[in-house]
């Protein structure tokens, strides 16, 4: 029961993580304009992975997609690739996990096959979560670097008597959605890997190896140790008699010349 519960919970948590990664990738508010020095403005700008938008004070919003790929920064394209790879792995992991659920019977599938599928889906979820977290963190690092560079240039222009107005961008809501989604996918993948151990049949965990003697069958019987007691050799025949024992405990037998 605990294995089934862990597997189902891992599937649900991973599903939320994959869905959150898709939503975060499609959102436009990865970076938003910082309004700290200019709280009253007629134009508010924000950017996503696929387009940049401008919202006016009248409520009208205009978005423009990025028509170029080579003109974008390399780190920006790397973030796109990481998010897409995470989504693809997450969807494949969900498909594999559906067939690996213990509560679903498909034909004559054995528990060992379900265990392997559960482990595979768990690894996919873990990699998908790491891709989402890494992509969002790289984009956040880009924002922090550009923010401080813009701040430095702005204050240097003020000290020199020149009015240098630059738009600074800060974290958007999509970053927090991506971080949470990546964490959920990571936790769900770990739960699936833990559920894999409960699906492995007991007889396959410990495999006993039996050895057979090449010759005749030899049976051993356990019992208390009685020491080595050699069996006395008896010789039956006419004219054979046992002799008396000597001082060292050995028995002397008459030879054939004693009867002559």
Short mmCIF file of N, CA, C and O in Angstrom, two decimals, residues 223-231:
data_model
loop_
_atom_site.label_atom_id
_atom_site.label_comp_id
_atom_site.label_asym_id
_atom_site.label_seq_id
_atom_site.Cartn_x
_atom_site.Cartn_y
_atom_site.Cartn_z
N UNK A 223 25.47 -32.54 13.74
CA UNK A 223 25.33 -33.15 15.06
C UNK A 223 26.52 -32.80 15.92
O UNK A 223 27.47 -32.14 15.47
N UNK A 224 26.51 -33.21 17.15
CA UNK A 224 27.63 -32.88 18.04
C UNK A 224 28.90 -33.60 17.62
O UNK A 224 28.88 -34.69 17.05
N UNK A 225 30.03 -32.98 17.87
CA UNK A 225 31.33 -33.52 17.48
C UNK A 225 31.73 -34.60 18.48
O UNK A 225 31.79 -34.37 19.69
N UNK A 226 32.00 -35.80 17.99
CA UNK A 226 32.34 -36.93 18.84
C UNK A 226 33.81 -37.35 18.70
O UNK A 226 34.25 -38.28 19.34
N UNK A 227 34.54 -36.67 17.89
CA UNK A 227 35.94 -37.05 17.71
C UNK A 227 36.09 -38.13 16.65
O UNK A 227 35.13 -38.71 16.14
N UNK A 228 37.31 -38.42 16.35
CA UNK A 228 37.60 -39.41 15.30
C UNK A 228 37.75 -40.78 15.93
O UNK A 228 38.58 -40.98 16.83
N UNK A 229 36.88 -41.68 15.53
CA UNK A 229 36.91 -43.05 16.05
C UNK A 229 37.03 -44.00 14.87
O UNK A 229 36.05 -44.27 14.16
N UNK A 230 38.21 -44.52 14.60
CA UNK A 230 38.35 -45.44 13.45
C UNK A 230 37.67 -46.76 13.74
O UNK A 230 37.67 -47.26 14.86
N UNK A 231 37.04 -47.26 12.73
CA UNK A 231 36.35 -48.54 12.87
C UNK A 231 37.38 -49.66 12.86
O UNK A 231 38.29 -49.68 12.02
#
